XYZ file of C-alpha atoms in Angstrom:
85
model
C 157.315 112.894 66.071
C 158.881 115.808 67.925
C 155.420 117.069 68.960
C 154.647 113.631 70.395
C 157.809 113.743 72.512
C 156.858 117.208 73.779
C 153.360 116.033 74.709
C 154.729 112.980 76.535
C 157.221 115.181 78.391
C 154.432 117.618 79.323
C 152.282 114.807 80.746
C 155.247 113.416 82.713
C 155.960 116.867 84.147
C 152.301 117.332 85.125
C 152.244 113.925 86.786
C 155.357 114.843 88.754
C 153.832 118.138 89.898
C 150.558 116.522 90.997
C 152.407 113.716 92.766
C 154.468 116.320 94.620
C 151.259 118.093 95.692
C 149.835 114.790 96.928
C 152.970 114.129 98.985
C 152.635 117.597 100.533
C 149.022 116.771 101.458
C 150.140 113.433 102.984
C 152.848 115.102 105.078
C 150.463 117.843 106.235
C 147.908 115.242 107.328
C 150.537 113.209 109.196
C 151.851 116.359 110.893
C 148.353 117.351 112.031
C 147.681 113.920 113.554
C 151.075 113.067 115.055
C 150.620 115.263 118.137
C 147.686 113.140 119.253
C 147.984 109.797 121.027
C 149.000 106.674 119.074
C 148.968 106.745 115.277
C 148.909 103.816 112.846
C 149.154 103.932 109.064
C 148.015 101.222 106.676
C 148.767 101.206 102.969
C 147.354 99.022 100.199
C 149.095 99.578 96.894
C 147.203 99.154 93.679
C 148.905 98.863 90.327
C 145.897 98.922 88.023
C 143.280 99.371 90.737
C 142.738 102.038 93.363
C 145.186 102.184 96.253
C 144.316 103.100 99.832
C 145.977 104.858 102.723
C 144.299 104.735 106.137
C 145.501 106.679 109.195
C 143.972 105.804 112.580
C 144.634 107.584 115.874
C 143.809 105.850 119.160
C 144.253 106.667 122.836
C 145.909 104.635 125.589
C 142.629 102.750 126.235
C 142.735 101.394 122.651
C 139.746 103.485 121.566
C 139.931 104.986 118.096
C 139.756 108.771 118.319
C 139.871 109.740 114.671
C 140.684 108.361 111.270
C 141.489 109.684 107.825
C 141.576 107.813 104.569
C 142.490 108.231 100.916
C 141.139 105.900 98.242
C 141.617 106.628 94.574
C 143.367 105.648 91.392
C 144.047 109.226 90.311
C 146.459 111.769 91.736
C 143.775 114.288 92.702
C 142.741 112.332 95.813
C 142.853 114.007 99.221
C 142.416 112.675 102.759
C 138.873 112.541 104.094
C 137.570 111.834 107.577
C 136.467 108.277 108.236
C 132.994 108.412 109.767
C 132.190 104.779 110.507
C 135.100 103.073 112.218
């Protein structure tokens, strides 16, 4: 029983570490895009399905300059460029 508790604690600690790394990636992506024109962020939360985060940057003429997106159910996901906007 004690080994089970240790394994559960280990998995919780690993999840916390990987979540922290994902938050660092999110902040780095936001920081790299915030110096551009107008930025919008959309989030779709998923409890048992994959969640999504979309970041779009547009100029004053309402043209989309760039976009980045993350779509995954696991904590290893990273932002990727959106090619077809």
